[in-house]
PDB file of C-alpha atoms and ligand atoms in Angstrom:
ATOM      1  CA  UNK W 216      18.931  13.880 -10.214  1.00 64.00           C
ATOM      2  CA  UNK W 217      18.652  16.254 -12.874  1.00 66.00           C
ATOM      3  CA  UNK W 218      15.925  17.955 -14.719  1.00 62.00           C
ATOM      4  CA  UNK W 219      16.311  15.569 -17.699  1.00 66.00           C
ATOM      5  CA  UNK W 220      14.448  13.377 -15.488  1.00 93.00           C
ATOM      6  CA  UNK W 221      10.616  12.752 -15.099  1.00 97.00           C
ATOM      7  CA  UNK W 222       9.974  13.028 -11.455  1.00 98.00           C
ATOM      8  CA  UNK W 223       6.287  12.162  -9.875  1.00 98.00           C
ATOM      9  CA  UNK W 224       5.981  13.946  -6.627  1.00 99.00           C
ATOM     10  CA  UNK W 225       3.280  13.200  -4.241  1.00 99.00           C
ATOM     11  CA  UNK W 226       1.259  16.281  -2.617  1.00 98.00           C
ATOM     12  CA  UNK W 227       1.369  15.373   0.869  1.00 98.00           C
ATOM     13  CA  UNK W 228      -1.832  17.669   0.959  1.00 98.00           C
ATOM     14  CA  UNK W 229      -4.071  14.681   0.511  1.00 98.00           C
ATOM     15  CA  UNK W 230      -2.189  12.504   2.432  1.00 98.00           C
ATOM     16  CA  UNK W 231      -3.949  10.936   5.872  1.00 98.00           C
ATOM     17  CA  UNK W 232      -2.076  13.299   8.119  1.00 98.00           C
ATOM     18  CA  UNK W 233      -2.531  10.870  11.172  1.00 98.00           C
ATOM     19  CA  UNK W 234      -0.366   8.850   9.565  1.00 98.00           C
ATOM     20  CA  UNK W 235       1.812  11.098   7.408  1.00 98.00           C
ATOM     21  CA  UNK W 236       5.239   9.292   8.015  1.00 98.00           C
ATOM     22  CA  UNK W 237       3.842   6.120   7.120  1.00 98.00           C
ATOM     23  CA  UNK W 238       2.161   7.312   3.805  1.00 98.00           C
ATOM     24  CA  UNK W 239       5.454   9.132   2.879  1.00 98.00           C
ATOM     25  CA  UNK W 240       7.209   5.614   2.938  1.00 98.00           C
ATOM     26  CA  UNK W 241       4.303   3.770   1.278  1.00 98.00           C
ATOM     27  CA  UNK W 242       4.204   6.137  -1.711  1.00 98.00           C
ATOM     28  CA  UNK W 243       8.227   7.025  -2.129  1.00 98.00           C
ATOM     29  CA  UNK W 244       8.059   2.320  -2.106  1.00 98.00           C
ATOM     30  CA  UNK W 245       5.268   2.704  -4.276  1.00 98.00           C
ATOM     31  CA  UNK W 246       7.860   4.412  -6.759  1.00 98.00           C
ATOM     32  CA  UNK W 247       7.784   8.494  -6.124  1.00 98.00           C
ATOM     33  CA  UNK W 248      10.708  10.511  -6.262  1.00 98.00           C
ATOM     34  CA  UNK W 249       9.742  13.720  -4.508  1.00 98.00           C
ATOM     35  CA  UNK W 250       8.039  14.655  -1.541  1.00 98.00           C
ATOM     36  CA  UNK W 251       5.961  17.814  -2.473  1.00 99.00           C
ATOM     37  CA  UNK W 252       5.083  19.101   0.840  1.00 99.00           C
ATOM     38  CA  UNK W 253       2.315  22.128   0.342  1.00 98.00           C
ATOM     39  CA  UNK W 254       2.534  25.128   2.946  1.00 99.00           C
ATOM     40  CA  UNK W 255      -0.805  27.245   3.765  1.00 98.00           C
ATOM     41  CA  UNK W 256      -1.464  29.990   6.343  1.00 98.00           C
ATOM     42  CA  UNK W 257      -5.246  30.807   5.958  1.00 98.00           C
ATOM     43  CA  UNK W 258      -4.146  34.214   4.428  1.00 97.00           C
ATOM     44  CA  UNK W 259      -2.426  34.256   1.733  1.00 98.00           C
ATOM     45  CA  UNK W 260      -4.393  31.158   0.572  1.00 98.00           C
ATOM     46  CA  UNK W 261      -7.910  30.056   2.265  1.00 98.00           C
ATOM     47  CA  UNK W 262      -6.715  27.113   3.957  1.00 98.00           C
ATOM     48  CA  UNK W 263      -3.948  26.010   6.635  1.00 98.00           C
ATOM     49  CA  UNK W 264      -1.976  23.209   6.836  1.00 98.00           C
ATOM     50  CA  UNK W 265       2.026  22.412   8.041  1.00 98.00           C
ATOM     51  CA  UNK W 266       4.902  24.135   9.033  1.00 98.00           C
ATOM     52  CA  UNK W 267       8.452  23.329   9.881  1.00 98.00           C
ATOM     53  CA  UNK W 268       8.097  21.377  12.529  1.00 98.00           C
ATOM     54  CA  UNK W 269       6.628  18.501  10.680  1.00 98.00           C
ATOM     55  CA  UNK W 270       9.217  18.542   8.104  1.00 98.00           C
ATOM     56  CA  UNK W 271      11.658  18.301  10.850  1.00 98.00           C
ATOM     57  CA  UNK W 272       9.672  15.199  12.270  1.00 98.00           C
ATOM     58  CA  UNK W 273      10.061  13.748   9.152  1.00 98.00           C
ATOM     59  CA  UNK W 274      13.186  14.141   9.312  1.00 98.00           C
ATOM     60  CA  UNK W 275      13.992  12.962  12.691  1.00 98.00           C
ATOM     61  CA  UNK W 276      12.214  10.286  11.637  1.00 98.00           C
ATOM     62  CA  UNK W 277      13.985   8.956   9.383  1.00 98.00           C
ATOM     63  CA  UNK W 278      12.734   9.873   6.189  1.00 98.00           C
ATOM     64  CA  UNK W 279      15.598  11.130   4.057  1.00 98.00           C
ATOM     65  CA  UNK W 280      13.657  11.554   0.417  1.00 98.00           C
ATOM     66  CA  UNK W 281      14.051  15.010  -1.565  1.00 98.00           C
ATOM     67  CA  UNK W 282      11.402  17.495  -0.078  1.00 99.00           C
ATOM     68  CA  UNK W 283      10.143  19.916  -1.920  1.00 99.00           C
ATOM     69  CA  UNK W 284       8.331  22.614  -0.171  1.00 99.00           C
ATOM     70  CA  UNK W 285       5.553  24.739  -1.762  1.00 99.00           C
ATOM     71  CA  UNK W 286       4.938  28.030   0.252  1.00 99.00           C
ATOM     72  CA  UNK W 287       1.398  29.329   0.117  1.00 99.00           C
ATOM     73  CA  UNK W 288       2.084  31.722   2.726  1.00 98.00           C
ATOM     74  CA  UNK W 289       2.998  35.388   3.419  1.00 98.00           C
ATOM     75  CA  UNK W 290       5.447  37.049   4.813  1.00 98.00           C
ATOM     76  CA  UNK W 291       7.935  34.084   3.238  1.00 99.00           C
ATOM     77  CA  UNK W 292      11.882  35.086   4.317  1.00 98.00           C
ATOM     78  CA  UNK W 293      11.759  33.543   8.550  1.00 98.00           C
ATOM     79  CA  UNK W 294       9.869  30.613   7.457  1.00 98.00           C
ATOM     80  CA  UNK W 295      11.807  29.731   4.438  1.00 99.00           C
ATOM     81  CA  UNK W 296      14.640  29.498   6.779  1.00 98.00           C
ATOM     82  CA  UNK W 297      12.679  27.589   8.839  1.00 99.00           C
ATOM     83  CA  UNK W 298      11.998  25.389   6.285  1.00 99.00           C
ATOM     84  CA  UNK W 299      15.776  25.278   5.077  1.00 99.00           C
ATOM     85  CA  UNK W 300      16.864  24.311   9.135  1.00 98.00           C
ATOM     86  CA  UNK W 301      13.710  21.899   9.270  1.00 99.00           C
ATOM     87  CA  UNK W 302      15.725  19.556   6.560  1.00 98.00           C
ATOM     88  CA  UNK W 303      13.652  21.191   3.305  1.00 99.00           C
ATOM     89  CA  UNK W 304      15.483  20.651  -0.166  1.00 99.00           C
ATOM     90  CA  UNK W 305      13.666  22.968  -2.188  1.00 99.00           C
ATOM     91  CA  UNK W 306      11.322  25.732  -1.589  1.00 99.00           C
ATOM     92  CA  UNK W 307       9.061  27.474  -3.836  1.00 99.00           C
ATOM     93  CA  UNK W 308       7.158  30.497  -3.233  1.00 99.00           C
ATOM     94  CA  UNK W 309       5.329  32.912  -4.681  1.00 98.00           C
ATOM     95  CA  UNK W 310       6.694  36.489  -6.213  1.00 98.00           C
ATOM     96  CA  UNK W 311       3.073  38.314  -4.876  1.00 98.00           C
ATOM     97  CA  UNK W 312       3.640  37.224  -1.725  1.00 98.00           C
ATOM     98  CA  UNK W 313       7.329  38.683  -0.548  1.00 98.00           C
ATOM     99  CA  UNK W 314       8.570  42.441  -0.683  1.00 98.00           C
ATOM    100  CA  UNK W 315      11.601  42.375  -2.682  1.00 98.00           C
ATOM    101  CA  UNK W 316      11.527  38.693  -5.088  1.00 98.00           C
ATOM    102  CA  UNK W 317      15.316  38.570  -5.551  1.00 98.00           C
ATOM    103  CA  UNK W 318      16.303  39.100  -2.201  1.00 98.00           C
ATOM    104  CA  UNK W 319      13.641  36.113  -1.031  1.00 99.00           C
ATOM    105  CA  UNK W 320      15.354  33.901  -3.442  1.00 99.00           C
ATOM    106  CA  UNK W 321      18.886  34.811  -2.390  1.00 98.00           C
ATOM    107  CA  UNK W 322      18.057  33.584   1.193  1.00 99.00           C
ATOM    108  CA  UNK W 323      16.479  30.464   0.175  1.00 99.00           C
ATOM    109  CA  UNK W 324      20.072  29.830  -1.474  1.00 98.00           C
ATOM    110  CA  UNK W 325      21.789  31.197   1.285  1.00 98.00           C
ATOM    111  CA  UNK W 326      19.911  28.778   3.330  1.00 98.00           C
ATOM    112  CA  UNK W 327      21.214  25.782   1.302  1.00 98.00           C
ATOM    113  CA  UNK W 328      18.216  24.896  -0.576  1.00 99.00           C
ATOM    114  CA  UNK W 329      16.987  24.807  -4.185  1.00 98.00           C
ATOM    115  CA  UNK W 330      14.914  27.361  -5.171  1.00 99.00           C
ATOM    116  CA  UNK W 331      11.388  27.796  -7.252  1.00 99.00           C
ATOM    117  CA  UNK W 332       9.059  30.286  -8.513  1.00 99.00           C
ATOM    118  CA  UNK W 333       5.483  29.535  -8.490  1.00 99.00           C
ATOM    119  CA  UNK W 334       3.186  30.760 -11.352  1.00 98.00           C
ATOM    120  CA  UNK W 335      -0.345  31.695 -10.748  1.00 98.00           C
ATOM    121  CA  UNK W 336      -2.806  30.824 -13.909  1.00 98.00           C
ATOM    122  CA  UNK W 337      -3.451  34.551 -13.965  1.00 98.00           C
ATOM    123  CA  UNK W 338       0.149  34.963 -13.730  1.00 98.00           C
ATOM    124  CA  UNK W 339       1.884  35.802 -16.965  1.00 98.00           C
ATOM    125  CA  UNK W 340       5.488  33.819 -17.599  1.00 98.00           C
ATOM    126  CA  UNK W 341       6.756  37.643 -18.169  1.00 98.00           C
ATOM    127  CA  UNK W 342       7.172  37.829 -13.677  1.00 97.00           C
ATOM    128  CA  UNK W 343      10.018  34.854 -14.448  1.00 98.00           C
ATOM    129  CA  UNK W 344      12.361  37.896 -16.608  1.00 96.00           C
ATOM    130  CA  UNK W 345      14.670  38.992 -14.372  1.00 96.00           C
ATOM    131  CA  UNK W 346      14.714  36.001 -12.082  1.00 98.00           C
ATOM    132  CA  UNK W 347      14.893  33.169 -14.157  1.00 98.00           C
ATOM    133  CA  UNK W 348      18.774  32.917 -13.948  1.00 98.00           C
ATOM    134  CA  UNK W 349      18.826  32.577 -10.364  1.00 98.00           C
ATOM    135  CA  UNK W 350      16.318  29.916  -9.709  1.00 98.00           C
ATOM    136  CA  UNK W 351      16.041  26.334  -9.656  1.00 98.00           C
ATOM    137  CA  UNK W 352      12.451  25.051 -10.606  1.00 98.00           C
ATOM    138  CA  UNK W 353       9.231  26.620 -12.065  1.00 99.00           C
ATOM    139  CA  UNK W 354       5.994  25.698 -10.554  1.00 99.00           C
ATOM    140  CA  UNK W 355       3.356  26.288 -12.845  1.00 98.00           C
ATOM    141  CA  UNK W 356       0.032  26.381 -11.375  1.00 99.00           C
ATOM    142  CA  UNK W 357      -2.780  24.482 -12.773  1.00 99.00           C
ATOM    143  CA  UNK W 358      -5.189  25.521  -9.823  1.00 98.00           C
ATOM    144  CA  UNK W 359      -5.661  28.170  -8.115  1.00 98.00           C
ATOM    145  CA  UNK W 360      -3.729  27.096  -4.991  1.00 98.00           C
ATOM    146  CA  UNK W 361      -5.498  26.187  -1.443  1.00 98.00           C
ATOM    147  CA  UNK W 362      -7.090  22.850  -2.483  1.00 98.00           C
ATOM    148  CA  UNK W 363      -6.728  19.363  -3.658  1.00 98.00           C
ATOM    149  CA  UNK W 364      -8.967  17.982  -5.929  1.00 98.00           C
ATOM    150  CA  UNK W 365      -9.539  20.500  -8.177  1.00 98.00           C
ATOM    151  CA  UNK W 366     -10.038  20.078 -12.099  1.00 98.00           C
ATOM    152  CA  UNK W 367      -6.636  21.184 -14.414  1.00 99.00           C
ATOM    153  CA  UNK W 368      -7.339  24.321 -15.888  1.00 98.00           C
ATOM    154  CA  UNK W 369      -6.563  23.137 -19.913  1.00 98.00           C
ATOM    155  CA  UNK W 370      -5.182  27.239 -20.541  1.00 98.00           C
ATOM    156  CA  UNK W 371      -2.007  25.626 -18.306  1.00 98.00           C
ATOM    157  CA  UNK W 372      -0.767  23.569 -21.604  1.00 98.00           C
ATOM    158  CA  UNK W 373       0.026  26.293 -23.542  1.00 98.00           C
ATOM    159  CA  UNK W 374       1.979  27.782 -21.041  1.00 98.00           C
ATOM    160  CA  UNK W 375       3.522  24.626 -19.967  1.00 98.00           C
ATOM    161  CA  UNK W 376       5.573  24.858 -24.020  1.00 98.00           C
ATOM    162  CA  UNK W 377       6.084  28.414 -23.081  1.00 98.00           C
ATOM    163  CA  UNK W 378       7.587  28.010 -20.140  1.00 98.00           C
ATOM    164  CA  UNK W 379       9.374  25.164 -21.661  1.00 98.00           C
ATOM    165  CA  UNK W 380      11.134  27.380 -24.191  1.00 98.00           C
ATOM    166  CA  UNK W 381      12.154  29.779 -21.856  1.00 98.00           C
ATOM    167  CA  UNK W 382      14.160  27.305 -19.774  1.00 98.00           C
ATOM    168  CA  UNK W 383      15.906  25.858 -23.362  1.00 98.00           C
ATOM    169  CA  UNK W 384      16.920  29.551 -24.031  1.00 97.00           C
ATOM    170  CA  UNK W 385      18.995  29.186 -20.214  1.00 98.00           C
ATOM    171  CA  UNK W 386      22.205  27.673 -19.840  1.00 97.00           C
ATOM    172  CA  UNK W 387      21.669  26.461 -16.668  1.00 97.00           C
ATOM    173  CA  UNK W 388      19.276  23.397 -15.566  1.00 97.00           C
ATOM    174  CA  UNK W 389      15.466  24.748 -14.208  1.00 98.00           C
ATOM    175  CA  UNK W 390      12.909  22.267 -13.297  1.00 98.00           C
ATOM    176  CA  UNK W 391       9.717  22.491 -14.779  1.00 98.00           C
ATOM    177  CA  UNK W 392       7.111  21.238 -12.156  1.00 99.00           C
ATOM    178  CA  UNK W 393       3.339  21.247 -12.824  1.00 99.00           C
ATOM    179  CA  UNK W 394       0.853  21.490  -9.790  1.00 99.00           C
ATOM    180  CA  UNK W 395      -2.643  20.439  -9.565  1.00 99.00           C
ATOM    181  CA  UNK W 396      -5.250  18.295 -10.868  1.00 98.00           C
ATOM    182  CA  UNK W 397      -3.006  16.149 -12.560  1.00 98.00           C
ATOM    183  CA  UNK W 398      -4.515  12.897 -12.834  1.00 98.00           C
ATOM    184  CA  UNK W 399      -4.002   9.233 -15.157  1.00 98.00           C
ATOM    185  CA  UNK W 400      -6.240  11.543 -17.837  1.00 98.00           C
ATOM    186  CA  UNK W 401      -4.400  14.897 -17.734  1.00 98.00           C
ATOM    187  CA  UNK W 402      -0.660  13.762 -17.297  1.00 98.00           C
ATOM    188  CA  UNK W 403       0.233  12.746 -20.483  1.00 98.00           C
ATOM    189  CA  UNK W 404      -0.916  16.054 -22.009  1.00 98.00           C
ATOM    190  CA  UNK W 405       1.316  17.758 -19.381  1.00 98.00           C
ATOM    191  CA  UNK W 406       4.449  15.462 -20.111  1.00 98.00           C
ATOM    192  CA  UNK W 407       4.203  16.101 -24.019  1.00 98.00           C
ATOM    193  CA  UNK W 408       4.067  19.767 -23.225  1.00 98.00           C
ATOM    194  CA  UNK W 409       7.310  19.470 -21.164  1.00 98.00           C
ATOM    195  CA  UNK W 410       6.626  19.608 -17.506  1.00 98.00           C
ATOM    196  CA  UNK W 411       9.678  16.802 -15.577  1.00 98.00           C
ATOM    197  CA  UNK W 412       7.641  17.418 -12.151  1.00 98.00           C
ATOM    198  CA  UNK W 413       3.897  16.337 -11.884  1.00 98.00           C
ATOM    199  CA  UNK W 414       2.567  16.732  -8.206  1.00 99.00           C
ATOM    200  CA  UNK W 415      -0.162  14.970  -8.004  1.00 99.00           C
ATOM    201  CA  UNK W 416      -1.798  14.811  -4.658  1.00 98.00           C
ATOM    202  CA  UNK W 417      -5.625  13.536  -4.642  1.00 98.00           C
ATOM    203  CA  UNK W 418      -5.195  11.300  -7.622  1.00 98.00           C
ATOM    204  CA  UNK W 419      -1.921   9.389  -5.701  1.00 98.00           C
ATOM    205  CA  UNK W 420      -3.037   9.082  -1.901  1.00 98.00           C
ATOM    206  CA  UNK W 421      -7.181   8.782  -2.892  1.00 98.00           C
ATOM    207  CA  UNK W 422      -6.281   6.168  -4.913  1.00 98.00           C
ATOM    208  CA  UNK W 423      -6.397   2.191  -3.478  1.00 98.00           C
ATOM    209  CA  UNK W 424      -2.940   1.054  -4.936  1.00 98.00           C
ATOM    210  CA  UNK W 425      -0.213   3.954  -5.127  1.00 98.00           C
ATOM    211  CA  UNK W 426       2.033   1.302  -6.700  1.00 98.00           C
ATOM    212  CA  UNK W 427      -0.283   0.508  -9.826  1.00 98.00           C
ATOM    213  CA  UNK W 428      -1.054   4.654  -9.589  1.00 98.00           C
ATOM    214  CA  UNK W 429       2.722   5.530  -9.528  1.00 98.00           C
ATOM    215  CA  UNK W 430       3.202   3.030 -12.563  1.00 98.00           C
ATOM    216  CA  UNK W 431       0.670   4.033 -14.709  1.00 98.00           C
ATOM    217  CA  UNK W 432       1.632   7.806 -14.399  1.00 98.00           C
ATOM    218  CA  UNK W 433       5.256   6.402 -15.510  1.00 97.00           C
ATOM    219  CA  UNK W 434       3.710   5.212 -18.480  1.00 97.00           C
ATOM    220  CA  UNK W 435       2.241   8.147 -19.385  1.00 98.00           C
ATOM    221  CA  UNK W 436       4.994  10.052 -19.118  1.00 97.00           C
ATOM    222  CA  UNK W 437       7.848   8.227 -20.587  1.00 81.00           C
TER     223      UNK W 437
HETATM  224  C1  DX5 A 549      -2.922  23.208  -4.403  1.00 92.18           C
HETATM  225  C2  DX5 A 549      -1.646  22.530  -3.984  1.00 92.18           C
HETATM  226  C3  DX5 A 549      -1.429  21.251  -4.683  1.00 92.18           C
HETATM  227  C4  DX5 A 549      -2.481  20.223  -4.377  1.00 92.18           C
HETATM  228  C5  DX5 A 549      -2.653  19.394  -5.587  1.00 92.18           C
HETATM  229  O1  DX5 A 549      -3.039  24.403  -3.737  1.00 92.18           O
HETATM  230  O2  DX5 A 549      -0.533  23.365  -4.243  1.00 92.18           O
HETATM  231  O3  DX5 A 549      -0.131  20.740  -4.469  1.00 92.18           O
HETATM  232  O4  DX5 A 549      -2.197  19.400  -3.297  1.00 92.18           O
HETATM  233  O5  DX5 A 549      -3.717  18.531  -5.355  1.00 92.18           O
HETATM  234  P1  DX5 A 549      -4.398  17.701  -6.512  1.00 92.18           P
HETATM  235  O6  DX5 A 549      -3.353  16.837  -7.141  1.00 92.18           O
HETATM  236  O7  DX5 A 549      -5.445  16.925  -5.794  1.00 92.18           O
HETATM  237  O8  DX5 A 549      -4.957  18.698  -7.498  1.00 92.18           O
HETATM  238 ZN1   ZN A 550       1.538  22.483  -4.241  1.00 92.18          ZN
END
């Protein structure tokens, strides 16, 4: 899987948490490639959800699709490892939220996983300068995080091309991944920008048919 490809990735955030391993296997049959898996701690973000000891659950039992872990959370190194030991692929977090941004990213490597930096809408692209050669994946945010179901700020487009250029001016592979309120009105706009990750969590698991959801995304992205 490389980031040539268009990958839809679920927020687990709106998932029915009662029955989380079950909805992760409905939606990754109903055609979804990642698992995006979103961490908060009530601190750093208003709201709490999951920590490593679901993912390793998951794990345990039996899922074995890509997980991609959004940290919303501060202090980031002893959970990232967590995360890493817990069966995580990739983790994202965000620069504001750790002491030293190049040393959080080294042990996310070190741990074995992929690595992303999440952007903020008040967040210029500039924070990516020094760090864009050693990371994996940009997550642009088109929220503020904390919630699901929030409208796409439209400002995110622009920077969606922007960002894209950056990553064509690299020569290694970074994942562009967009995150929040993406929806069967705003993905297209998003995919002709250049984003090859769209989580979308309300839109996917408050939706009746994640199949015909799924496929219609893939139509509006390919
Ligand atoms: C927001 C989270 C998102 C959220 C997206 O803080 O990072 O991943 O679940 O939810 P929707 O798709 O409903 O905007
Ligand atoms: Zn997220």
């Amino acid at each position: 899987m490389n980031s040539k490809s268009l990958l839809i990735a679920p927020s687990i955030l709106s998932a029915n948490f009662a029955r989380l391993g079950e909805e992760i296997n409905s939606v990754m049959s109903a055609g979804a490639d990642w698992i995006h898996f979103d961490v908060m701690d009530n601190h750093f973000v208003p709201n709490l959800t999951i920590g490593p000891l679901v993912c390793k659950s998951l794990r345990e039992d039996g899922i074995k699709d890509f997980i991609d872990v959004h940290l919303m959370i501060t202090p980031v190194n002893e959970l990232a490892m967590s995360f890493a030991e817990a069966g995580a692929d990739l983790i994202s977090f965000h620069p504001d939220a750790v002491e030293d941004v190049k040393e959080t990213i080294e042990i996310i490597k070190q741990s074995g996983c992929k690595v992303g930096i999440a952007v903020n809408p008040d967040k210029p692209l500039s924070i990516l300068k020094d760090i864009i050669k050693d990371i994996d994946l940009i997550l642009l945010m088109s929220v503020f995080p904390g919630f699901g179901g929030q409208k796409f700020i439209e400002e995110t487009i622009e920077k969606i091309e922007a960002a894209k250029e950056l990553i064509e001016q690299q020569d290694h592979e970074i994942f562009l991944e967009v995150d929040g309120g993406i929806n069967n009105e705003t993905i297209s706009r998003v995919s002709k920008a250049g984003a090859n990750v769209f989580v979308a969590g309300s839109a996917i698991f408050g939706s009746s048919d994640y199949e015909q959801t799924i496929q219609s995304f893939r139509q509006k992205i390919s």
